[in-house]
Amino acid sequence: MSTDHLQVKRGSRASFVATIIGLIVLAVLIAAPLWAGRADMRLMGELFLYLSLACLWNLMAGYAGLVSVGQQAYVGFGGYMLFALTIFAGVHPVVAVLGAGVLAALIAVPVAALVFRLRGAYFAIGTWVVAEVFRLSFAQVSSLGGGSGTSLPVSIVKSMTSGRQAREWLSYWLALGLAVAVIAAVFLFLRSRRGLALSAIRDNELAAASLGINIWRTKFVVYVVTAALTAMVGALIFLQKLRISPDAAFSVNDWTAFVIFIVVIGGIGSLEGPIIGTLVFFALRETLSDMGTIYLIALGLVAIIIMLKAPQGLWGIVRKRWDLQLFPLGYRVQQSATPDNHQQLHDK
Amino acid sequence: MVSEALRLENLNKAFGAVTVADQLSYGLKTGEALGIIGPNGAGKTTMFDLITGTQRADSGRVLFDGRDVTRTGAAERCRAGMARSFQVPQPFAGLTVFENAMVAATQAANMRGTAAERHCLQILEQTQLLNKANVQAGGLTLLERKRLELTRALCARPKLLLLDEIAGGLTEAECVSLIDTIKNIHQSGVSIIWIEHVVHALLAVVDRLVVINFGAKIAEGNPTDTMQLPEVQEIYLGIAVDA
Ligand SMILES: Nc1ncnc2c1ncn2[C@@H]1O[C@H](COP(=O)(O)OP(=O)(O)OP(=O)(O)O)[C@@H](O)[C@H]1O
Ligand SMILES: [Mg+2]
């Protein structure tokens, strides 16, 4: 017997269908100004930004095992860099979003060298301390409003587009574009050789190291790239808000706790999880947020129930039940395709 | 001078009061197959940890292909050509069997694309895991997990293959087929160190035997002669009771 009759495929029928549906949904979303009202577009823009944050946090915690509770450091840093670059350097806001990403990558290098010395819970606490240091530092910068913050000057806002509606459309498209870029980047990375190494690290660091994977370097790259993209999300968040303050920029609640909630209920360590989690989170928020504290209690309850009943999140249930993979990350061994023989290998 | 695949020089290692490597020294010629036996807790697995860099020795040196790797990390030693199977299987539970193999082929052996895929398929066929290729490794039985350990180590295309108790629990037919597989690998020129309690399987393959007790080498030499030594017989009976 030989293995000539076998072939290796990356996709499956489910992932093919998911790609088609994904592209249709994307086209509909790009055309949102044609069918959605202002409030809806604002909400969707926010959803895209949370989706980006969730994908990035999941890459760090779910794959690289870097459980950070300090990603607000980069959200806030990105927001402040947007303001600093546009106000002091006269950079166009859209360019400033990219600039915020580059600067965040630069600052993430020494921060990583510092927090990577810490393990497990100490790492988590370390990242949070770093975020607090960032918050206190930016509160000292009086030219950016110190502790009470500042607004983006009207002249800069006006320089962006010709009117308010155009500006709202632009920030909607930027948020959508960044979310698509983040998902695509994470997907392509995970699908690559390096990404397979990261999945191996996720599952077993001992075996990963014994198979030639440089764990420290892989995690370092993930941390720095995540920081850069998180800062770009942060810049867009505050480009939407047009106002920044240390407490809003470095809020652990808004930029980390909710994001962890999203990833945990959706399913950590998968690409589909953060997407499902974001949809569930916004559905809960939009239906329950009028109820004040009850809303937060409900969120907490949902999180606890899912963590107890389905540690792999909602996507974990689906995946286990139907062996589905919407993003074609994996490898499938099949009989070579003759026209009427597409059967997959099955045990038994 | 015959080139050496591996040399251990006076390795020492202790966990608190327990000595697990005691002035351990021996060499392995390139292409040689060495068997390791010794009672439970003798320090055999720890010796593999020291060779592969999973743990650092308290003192002593490890030379791989003539190069001092004592201070080199596990990942680098692997890329230099070492691969091991873990006695307690360490699968990538969220990846399929085929993907586990691909990790070894792409990261350890630095293979790419179709070449890596074909290589993995061939090894999976050899280790009789091909029918589980698309199954998540977390769902495998213990025996299958052990076979996955062997698969990954082979997919890494090592110069030095370290096997830690892979024959336990097999049926007679499976054991014969395993012996065949290891013999083939040995004949292709790979240097092998094999820790095994199933002594008849070991003796069918190895050129030489090292016996370890309390972290120290107590005997070494031609397999049949070494097995006859009284001090080895004593331990061997102990193993027979345990196994
Ligand atoms: N990380 C560790 N910390 C403390 N003690 C350890 C550690 N690893 C192994 N030991 C102890 O060191 C001794 C040697 O263990 P090792 O696993 O190397 O033995 P072994 O010869 O492989 O035994 P077996 O035949 O049962 O596999 C045992 O007493 C074990 O309990
Ligand atoms: Mg052992």
PDB file of N, CA and C in Angstrom, chain A residues 44 86 123 150 203 225 233 282 306:
ATOM      1  N   MET A  44     -22.818  49.636  14.533  1.00  0.00           N
ATOM      2  CA  MET A  44     -22.044  48.621  13.801  1.00  0.00           C
ATOM      3  C   MET A  44     -20.562  48.963  13.809  1.00  0.00           C
ATOM      4  N   THR A  86      -2.038  64.262  15.187  1.00  0.00           N
ATOM      5  CA  THR A  86      -2.829  65.220  14.408  1.00  0.00           C
ATOM      6  C   THR A  86      -2.648  66.641  14.947  1.00  0.00           C
ATOM      7  N   PHE A 123       2.111  37.557  35.101  1.00  0.00           N
ATOM      8  CA  PHE A 123       2.123  38.206  33.784  1.00  0.00           C
ATOM      9  C   PHE A 123       0.865  39.065  33.642  1.00  0.00           C
ATOM     10  N   THR A 150      -8.982  65.945  26.520  1.00  0.00           N
ATOM     11  CA  THR A 150      -9.111  67.014  25.527  1.00  0.00           C
ATOM     12  C   THR A 150      -9.980  66.539  24.370  1.00  0.00           C
ATOM     13  N   ASP A 203      -1.407  24.324  22.511  1.00  0.00           N
ATOM     14  CA  ASP A 203      -1.811  23.023  23.040  1.00  0.00           C
ATOM     15  C   ASP A 203      -0.793  22.416  23.992  1.00  0.00           C
ATOM     16  N   VAL A 225       2.941  42.494  17.475  1.00  0.00           N
ATOM     17  CA  VAL A 225       1.985  42.722  16.382  1.00  0.00           C
ATOM     18  C   VAL A 225       0.599  43.033  16.956  1.00  0.00           C
ATOM     19  N   VAL A 233      -6.816  50.096  16.520  1.00  0.00           N
ATOM     20  CA  VAL A 233      -8.227  50.056  16.923  1.00  0.00           C
ATOM     21  C   VAL A 233      -8.497  51.203  17.888  1.00  0.00           C
ATOM     22  N   PHE A 282     -23.185  42.098  21.799  1.00  0.00           N
ATOM     23  CA  PHE A 282     -23.963  43.267  21.366  1.00  0.00           C
ATOM     24  C   PHE A 282     -25.462  42.990  21.449  1.00  0.00           C
ATOM     25  N   ILE A 306     -21.470  29.785  30.997  1.00  0.00           N
ATOM     26  CA  ILE A 306     -20.731  29.236  29.855  1.00  0.00           C
ATOM     27  C   ILE A 306     -19.402  28.654  30.293  1.00  0.00           C
TER      28      ILE A 306
END
